[in-house]
Amino acid sequence: MKEILLCKYGEIILKGANRRYFEDMLCKTIRFRGKHFGKFTVTRSQSTIVIEPRDDAADMDGMFETTLKIFGIVGVSRCAVCEKDMDAIRRTAREYLPPFLGGKRTFKVEAKRSDKRFPLTSPEIAREIGGEVLSVVPRLKVDVREPEVTVNVEIREFGAYLHAGQFKGAGGIPVGTSGKALLLLSGGIDSPVAGYMMAKRGVQLEAVHFESFPYTSERAREKVFELAGQVAQYAGSVNLHVVSLTHIQEELVKNCEEDYFTLILRRYMMAIADRIAAESGCGALITGESLGQVASQTMPAIGVVDPLASVPVFRPCIGLDKEEIIQIARRIGTFETSIQPYEDCCTVFTPRHPKTKPTVEGVLEQQNRLPFEALVEEAIAGKTVERVRTEF
Ligand code: ATP
Ligand code: MG
């Protein structure tokens, strides 16, 4: 007996000419991610992608866990393949299926024959295998209308497939099918979630982190690399640009009114991110802002920062409560890293009374006390970039 994975993908996007492109991207991602777990063959048949190990060394558990993090896959079934012979199918049903039936009360068997030469009809196969399942898990009851789990038996050309139930996939659409965007990645809770959410909609990520060494530490930077690796489990590898704002912040503190520090700093961030986006072929920026969460996230505050971007700014957390963002952060595994207490450049010179209703004139009057353009260029000239690979 051999085990394979059957990945189901969503139907909505499959209409028309998109289908081929979507499937190709998905297969490419699966093949690439699969290399970490051994040798696999990835093929498609109908609306299913079939992942087969090519030898016994392939790590099926690892591969399975990974498929649950690949956007575009809505459900994954672990499936046993055996000979097309009723004795072998019965034996496989007894040995392979019980772990998938744990905690379930009702089931049904669905059988399908694509090989019509097989001696039993589909209803006959279903009945036989239903009996086998009951013999090894006697507490189960058959419920053909609303079973908690459905056992599938498929008689295919090269063998019989058996599987029970489907594990929920990450959903969304394959990364790369919506282009590329630049994520402003802090060490906080919200921005990794924002990156995850946009990757789910098919966006390939590039990331930028702003630091303010020595006011922010080496450890704070490492934390951001760790977060990028965690987001990359879903989004694929990302290039992480690191930009120092130290000089800008020192100039700000010397020349501008304290109430405006955060806003002007955010205008710098936006302007610098916009340049990096243009250089790296990103069609949008992504931030983790949530309306009203802090002083710099009021409507007027966002309003005086937003125009610095020449591409759309996606803010997928804008309408979410902190609690909702935290829930996602926990589910995707970034939360524990995010809450490690390291300083962020936004918090090193925090105004006591930040402006919540700034005007463009007010902000410009402050900003014009500094050579904005020259400081932006200097910051970009000192930038570093590193590729952060998917953390397994
Ligand atoms: P987060 O939890 O994502 O840090 P936050 O609630 O702390 O968000 P802010 O610090 O105001 O809010 O930042 C708002 C957004 O600006 C962040 O979600 C992020 O996209 C971006 N940002 C803030 N600080 C940085 C930074 N040091 N480097 C890169 N982006 C940043
Ligand atoms: Mg923050």
Coordinates of C-alpha atoms and ligand atoms in Angstrom, one line a residue:
M1 CA 0.0 0.0 0.0
K2 CA 1.2 3.5 -0.9
E3 CA -0.1 6.8 0.3
I4 CA -0.7 9.9 -1.8
L5 CA -2.3 13.3 -1.3
L6 CA -5.3 14.6 -3.2
C7 CA -5.5 18.4 -3.2
K8 CA -8.8 20.1 -4.1
Y9 CA -8.7 23.6 -5.4
G10 CA -11.4 26.2 -5.4
E11 CA -13.8 26.4 -8.3
I12 CA -14.6 30.1 -8.6
I13 CA -11.4 31.2 -10.4
L14 CA -11.4 28.2 -12.7
K15 CA -13.8 29.7 -15.2
G16 CA -12.3 30.4 -18.6
A17 CA -8.8 31.1 -19.6
N18 CA -7.6 31.6 -16.0
R19 CA -7.8 28.0 -15.2
R20 CA -4.6 26.8 -16.8
Y21 CA -2.5 29.6 -15.3
F22 CA -3.9 29.0 -11.9
E23 CA -3.2 25.3 -12.0
D24 CA 0.3 25.9 -13.3
M25 CA 1.1 28.3 -10.5
L26 CA -0.3 25.9 -8.0
C27 CA 1.6 22.9 -9.3
K28 CA 4.8 24.9 -9.4
T29 CA 4.4 26.0 -5.8
I30 CA 3.7 22.4 -4.7
R31 CA 6.7 21.0 -6.5
F32 CA 9.0 23.7 -5.1
R33 CA 7.8 23.4 -1.6
G34 CA 7.8 19.6 -1.8
K35 CA 11.6 19.5 -2.5
H36 CA 12.2 20.0 1.2
F37 CA 10.4 16.7 1.9
G38 CA 11.8 14.4 -0.7
K39 CA 10.9 13.4 -4.2
F40 CA 7.3 13.7 -5.4
T41 CA 5.4 13.6 -8.6
V42 CA 2.8 16.3 -8.9
T43 CA 0.0 15.9 -11.5
R44 CA -3.5 17.1 -12.0
S45 CA -6.6 15.2 -12.9
Q46 CA -10.0 16.9 -13.0
S47 CA -10.2 19.5 -10.2
T48 CA -7.6 17.7 -8.1
I49 CA -3.9 17.8 -7.8
V50 CA -2.3 14.4 -7.0
I51 CA 0.9 14.3 -5.1
E52 CA 2.7 11.0 -5.2
P53 CA 6.0 10.1 -3.3
R54 CA 8.6 8.7 -5.7
D55 CA 10.3 6.6 -3.0
D56 CA 10.0 5.5 0.6
A57 CA 12.2 8.3 1.8
A58 CA 9.7 11.0 1.0
D59 CA 8.3 12.6 4.2
M60 CA 4.5 12.4 3.7
D61 CA 3.6 14.0 7.0
G62 CA 5.7 17.0 6.2
M63 CA 4.4 17.3 2.7
F64 CA 0.8 17.0 4.0
E65 CA 1.3 19.8 6.6
T66 CA 2.8 22.0 3.9
T67 CA -0.1 21.5 1.5
L68 CA -2.3 23.0 4.2
K69 CA -0.4 26.2 3.9
I70 CA -0.4 26.6 0.2
F71 CA -3.0 29.2 -1.0
G72 CA -5.3 28.0 -3.7
I73 CA -5.8 24.6 -2.1
V74 CA -9.2 24.3 -0.3
G75 CA -8.9 20.8 1.0
V76 CA -6.5 17.9 1.2
S77 CA -7.2 14.2 1.6
R78 CA -4.6 11.6 2.5
C79 CA -5.3 8.7 0.4
A80 CA -4.2 5.0 0.2
V81 CA -3.5 3.4 -3.2
C82 CA -3.8 -0.3 -3.5
E83 CA -4.3 -3.0 -6.1
K84 CA -7.6 -3.2 -7.9
D85 CA -8.7 -6.3 -6.2
M86 CA -11.5 -6.5 -3.6
D87 CA -9.4 -8.4 -1.1
A88 CA -6.7 -5.7 -1.3
I89 CA -9.3 -2.9 -1.0
R90 CA -10.9 -4.5 2.0
R91 CA -7.6 -5.0 3.7
T92 CA -6.6 -1.4 3.0
A93 CA -9.9 -0.2 4.3
R94 CA -9.4 -2.0 7.6
E95 CA -5.8 -0.9 8.1
Y96 CA -5.7 2.5 6.7
L97 CA -9.0 4.2 7.5
P98 CA -9.5 3.9 11.2
P99 CA -7.3 6.8 12.3
F100 CA -9.4 9.1 10.1
L101 CA -12.6 8.0 11.7
G102 CA -11.6 8.8 15.3
G103 CA -14.2 10.8 17.2
K104 CA -16.7 10.4 14.3
R105 CA -20.2 9.0 14.9
T106 CA -21.6 8.6 11.4
F107 CA -20.2 7.8 8.0
K108 CA -21.1 6.7 4.5
V109 CA -19.1 5.2 1.7
E110 CA -19.1 6.6 -1.8
A111 CA -17.6 4.5 -4.5
K112 CA -16.7 5.5 -8.1
R113 CA -15.5 3.4 -11.0
S114 CA -13.7 5.0 -13.8
D115 CA -12.6 1.5 -14.8
K116 CA -15.9 0.0 -15.9
R117 CA -14.4 -3.5 -16.3
F118 CA -14.1 -3.8 -12.5
P119 CA -16.3 -6.7 -11.6
L120 CA -18.4 -5.0 -8.8
T121 CA -20.6 -2.0 -9.4
S122 CA -20.2 1.2 -7.4
P123 CA -23.1 0.5 -5.0
E124 CA -21.7 -3.0 -4.4
I125 CA -18.2 -1.7 -3.6
A126 CA -19.7 0.9 -1.3
R127 CA -21.7 -1.8 0.6
E128 CA -18.7 -4.1 0.9
I129 CA -16.4 -1.4 2.2
G130 CA -19.1 0.0 4.5
G131 CA -19.2 -3.5 6.1
E132 CA -15.4 -3.6 6.5
V133 CA -15.4 -0.2 8.2
L134 CA -18.1 -1.3 10.6
S135 CA -16.2 -4.4 11.4
V136 CA -13.2 -2.4 12.6
V137 CA -15.0 0.6 14.1
P138 CA -18.3 -0.9 15.3
R139 CA -19.5 2.3 17.1
L140 CA -20.0 4.0 13.7
K141 CA -23.4 4.3 12.2
V142 CA -24.2 4.7 8.6
D143 CA -25.9 8.0 7.6
V144 CA -26.2 8.5 3.9
R145 CA -27.8 12.0 4.2
E146 CA -25.5 13.9 6.6
P147 CA -22.5 11.7 7.5
E148 CA -19.8 13.3 9.6
V149 CA -17.3 11.6 7.4
T150 CA -17.4 10.2 3.9
V151 CA -15.2 7.3 2.9
N152 CA -14.3 7.4 -0.8
V153 CA -13.3 4.4 -2.9
E154 CA -12.3 5.1 -6.4
I155 CA -11.4 2.4 -8.9
R156 CA -9.0 4.1 -11.3
E157 CA -7.0 2.8 -14.2
F158 CA -3.9 2.0 -12.3
G159 CA -5.2 1.1 -8.9
A160 CA -7.8 1.7 -6.2
Y161 CA -7.9 4.9 -4.1
L162 CA -9.3 5.0 -0.6
H163 CA -9.6 8.1 1.6
A164 CA -11.8 9.4 4.4
G165 CA -12.6 13.0 5.0
Q166 CA -10.8 16.1 3.9
F167 CA -8.6 18.5 5.8
K168 CA -9.3 22.2 5.4
G169 CA -6.8 23.9 3.2
A170 CA -5.6 27.5 3.4
G171 CA -8.0 28.6 0.7
G172 CA -7.4 31.8 -1.3
I173 CA -5.7 31.8 -4.7
P174 CA -2.1 30.8 -5.6
V175 CA 0.6 33.2 -4.6
G176 CA 1.9 35.1 -7.7
T177 CA -1.4 35.1 -9.6
S178 CA -2.2 38.6 -8.4
G179 CA 1.2 40.2 -8.9
K180 CA 3.7 41.4 -6.3
A181 CA 3.4 44.0 -3.5
L182 CA 5.7 45.5 -0.8
L183 CA 4.8 44.7 2.8
L184 CA 5.8 47.3 5.4
L185 CA 6.8 44.8 8.1
S186 CA 7.3 45.9 11.6
G187 CA 7.9 43.6 14.5
G188 CA 4.3 44.0 15.6
I189 CA 1.2 41.8 15.5
D190 CA -0.6 43.5 12.6
S191 CA 1.8 43.7 9.7
P192 CA 2.6 39.9 9.5
V193 CA -1.1 39.3 9.4
A194 CA -1.6 41.9 6.7
G195 CA 1.1 40.1 4.6
Y196 CA -0.6 36.8 5.1
M197 CA -4.0 38.2 4.1
M198 CA -2.7 39.7 0.9
A199 CA -0.7 36.5 0.0
K200 CA -3.9 34.7 0.4
R201 CA -5.3 36.8 -2.4
G202 CA -2.5 35.7 -4.7
V203 CA 0.0 38.5 -3.9
Q204 CA 3.7 37.6 -3.9
L205 CA 5.4 39.5 -1.2
E206 CA 8.5 41.7 -1.0
A207 CA 9.0 43.3 2.5
V208 CA 10.7 46.3 3.9
H209 CA 11.6 46.9 7.6
F210 CA 12.6 50.2 9.0
E211 CA 15.0 50.2 12.0
S212 CA 16.7 52.8 14.0
F213 CA 20.0 51.4 15.2
P214 CA 21.3 51.9 18.0
Y215 CA 17.9 53.0 19.3
T216 CA 16.5 49.7 18.1
S217 CA 18.6 46.5 18.7
E218 CA 20.1 43.7 16.7
R219 CA 17.5 41.4 18.4
A220 CA 14.6 43.6 17.2
R221 CA 15.9 43.1 13.6
E222 CA 16.3 39.3 14.1
K223 CA 12.7 39.2 15.3
V224 CA 11.5 40.7 12.0
F225 CA 13.5 38.2 10.0
E226 CA 11.9 35.5 12.1
L227 CA 8.4 36.9 11.3
A228 CA 9.2 37.2 7.6
G229 CA 10.2 33.5 7.6
Q230 CA 6.9 32.6 9.3
V231 CA 4.9 34.6 6.8
A232 CA 6.9 32.9 4.1
Q233 CA 5.4 29.5 5.1
Y234 CA 2.3 30.8 3.4
A235 CA 3.6 33.5 1.0
G236 CA 6.8 31.7 -0.2
S237 CA 10.3 33.3 0.1
V238 CA 10.5 37.0 0.4
N239 CA 13.1 39.6 -0.1
L240 CA 13.4 41.6 3.0
H241 CA 14.8 45.1 2.6
V242 CA 16.1 46.8 5.8
V243 CA 16.3 50.6 5.9
S244 CA 17.8 52.7 8.6
L245 CA 15.8 55.7 9.8
T246 CA 18.3 56.7 12.4
H247 CA 19.5 59.9 10.7
I248 CA 16.0 60.9 9.7
Q249 CA 14.8 60.4 13.3
E250 CA 17.7 62.4 14.8
E251 CA 17.0 65.3 12.4
L252 CA 13.3 65.1 13.2
V253 CA 13.9 65.4 16.9
K254 CA 16.2 68.3 16.4
N255 CA 14.0 70.3 14.0
C256 CA 10.4 69.4 14.3
E257 CA 7.6 69.7 16.9
E258 CA 7.2 66.6 18.9
D259 CA 3.5 66.2 18.2
Y260 CA 4.4 65.6 14.5
F261 CA 7.2 63.1 14.9
T262 CA 5.2 60.0 14.2
L263 CA 3.3 61.5 11.2
I264 CA 6.4 62.8 9.5
L265 CA 8.3 59.6 10.2
R266 CA 5.4 57.7 8.6
R267 CA 5.6 60.0 5.5
Y268 CA 9.2 59.1 5.2
M269 CA 8.4 55.4 5.5
M270 CA 5.7 55.7 2.8
A271 CA 8.0 57.7 0.4
I272 CA 10.9 55.2 0.9
A273 CA 8.6 52.2 0.5
D274 CA 7.2 53.7 -2.6
R275 CA 10.7 53.9 -4.2
I276 CA 11.5 50.4 -3.2
A277 CA 8.2 49.2 -4.7
A278 CA 9.0 50.9 -8.0
E279 CA 12.6 49.4 -8.0
S280 CA 11.4 45.9 -7.3
G281 CA 8.4 45.7 -9.5
C282 CA 5.7 45.9 -6.8
G283 CA 2.3 47.2 -7.8
A284 CA 1.1 48.1 -4.3
L285 CA 2.1 48.6 -0.7
I286 CA 0.7 46.7 2.2
T287 CA 0.4 47.9 5.8
G288 CA -1.1 46.4 9.0
E289 CA -3.1 49.6 9.9
S290 CA -6.4 49.2 11.6
L291 CA -8.7 52.3 11.7
G292 CA -8.6 54.1 15.0
Q293 CA -6.2 51.7 16.7
V294 CA -3.6 54.3 17.5
A295 CA -3.2 58.1 16.9
S296 CA -1.4 57.5 13.6
Q297 CA -4.3 55.4 12.3
T298 CA -7.1 57.9 12.5
M299 CA -8.7 58.9 9.2
P300 CA -6.9 62.3 9.0
A301 CA -3.6 60.7 10.0
I302 CA -3.8 58.1 7.3
G303 CA -4.9 60.8 5.0
V304 CA -1.7 62.9 5.3
V305 CA 0.5 59.8 4.8
D306 CA -1.3 58.0 2.0
P307 CA -0.6 60.5 -0.8
L308 CA 3.1 59.8 -0.5
A309 CA 2.5 56.4 -2.2
S310 CA 2.1 56.4 -6.0
V311 CA 0.7 52.9 -6.0
P312 CA -2.4 51.6 -4.1
V313 CA -1.9 50.9 -0.4
F314 CA -3.6 47.8 0.7
R315 CA -4.6 47.7 4.4
P316 CA -6.3 44.4 4.9
C317 CA -6.6 44.8 8.7
I318 CA -8.3 48.2 8.4
G319 CA -11.7 47.0 9.5
L320 CA -10.6 44.3 11.9
D321 CA -10.5 44.6 15.7
K322 CA -7.3 43.9 17.5
E323 CA -8.8 40.7 18.9
E324 CA -9.6 39.5 15.4
I325 CA -6.1 40.3 14.2
I326 CA -4.7 38.4 17.1
Q327 CA -6.8 35.4 16.3
I328 CA -5.3 35.2 12.8
A329 CA -1.8 35.8 14.2
R330 CA -2.2 32.9 16.5
R331 CA -3.5 30.6 13.8
I332 CA -0.6 31.4 11.4
G333 CA 2.0 31.1 14.1
T334 CA 3.3 34.7 14.2
F335 CA 1.8 35.9 17.5
E336 CA 4.3 34.5 19.9
T337 CA 7.2 36.1 18.0
S338 CA 5.3 39.4 17.6
I339 CA 4.8 39.8 21.3
Q340 CA 8.4 39.5 22.2
P341 CA 9.2 42.9 23.7
Y342 CA 11.7 44.6 21.4
E343 CA 11.6 48.2 20.5
D344 CA 10.4 49.5 17.1
C345 CA 11.6 52.7 15.4
C346 CA 8.1 54.1 15.8
T347 CA 8.3 53.8 19.6
V348 CA 11.8 55.2 20.2
F349 CA 10.8 58.9 19.9
T350 CA 7.1 58.7 20.6
P351 CA 5.4 62.0 21.1
R352 CA 3.4 62.5 24.3
H353 CA 0.5 64.1 22.5
P354 CA 0.6 62.8 18.9
K355 CA -1.6 64.8 16.4
T356 CA -4.8 62.8 15.7
K357 CA -6.3 65.5 13.4
P358 CA -3.4 66.7 11.4
T359 CA -3.7 68.9 8.3
V360 CA -1.6 68.7 5.2
E361 CA -0.5 72.3 5.7
G362 CA 0.6 71.6 9.3
V363 CA 2.5 68.5 8.3
L364 CA 4.2 70.2 5.4
E365 CA 5.3 73.2 7.5
Q366 CA 7.1 70.7 9.7
Q367 CA 8.4 68.5 7.0
N368 CA 9.9 71.4 5.1
R369 CA 12.2 72.1 8.0
L370 CA 14.2 69.1 6.7
P371 CA 15.6 68.2 3.3
F372 CA 13.0 65.5 2.7
E373 CA 14.2 64.3 -0.7
A374 CA 17.9 64.1 0.3
L375 CA 17.1 62.2 3.4
V376 CA 15.0 59.7 1.5
E377 CA 17.8 59.1 -0.9
E378 CA 20.4 58.7 1.8
A379 CA 18.2 56.1 3.5
I380 CA 17.7 54.1 0.3
A381 CA 21.4 54.3 -0.5
G382 CA 22.2 52.6 2.9
K383 CA 19.5 49.9 2.5
T384 CA 20.4 46.1 2.7
V385 CA 18.4 43.3 1.2
E386 CA 18.3 39.6 2.1
R387 CA 16.2 36.7 0.9
V388 CA 14.2 35.1 3.6
R389 CA 13.2 31.5 2.8
T390 CA 10.2 29.6 4.0
E391 CA 10.6 28.3 7.5
F392 CA 9.6 24.7 7.6
Ligands
ATP1 P1 2.1 46.5 13.8 O1 1.5 45.6 14.8 O2 2.0 45.9 12.4 O3 3.5 47.0 14.1 P2 1.0 48.8 14.9 O4 -0.3 48.6 15.4 O5 2.1 48.7 15.9 O6 1.2 47.8 13.7 P3 2.1 51.2 13.8 O7 3.3 51.0 14.5 O8 1.4 52.5 13.8 O9 1.0 50.2 14.2 O10 2.3 50.8 12.3 C1 1.3 50.8 11.3 C2 1.9 50.0 10.1 O11 3.0 50.7 9.6 C3 2.4 48.6 10.5 O12 1.4 47.7 10.4 C4 3.4 48.4 9.4 O13 2.8 48.0 8.2 C5 4.0 49.8 9.2 N1 5.2 49.9 10.1 C6 5.3 50.5 11.3 N2 6.5 50.4 11.8 C7 7.3 49.8 10.8 C8 8.7 49.5 10.7 N3 9.5 49.7 11.7 N4 9.1 48.9 9.6 C9 8.2 48.6 8.6 N5 6.9 48.9 8.6 C10 6.4 49.5 9.7
MG2 MG 4.2 48.6 15.3

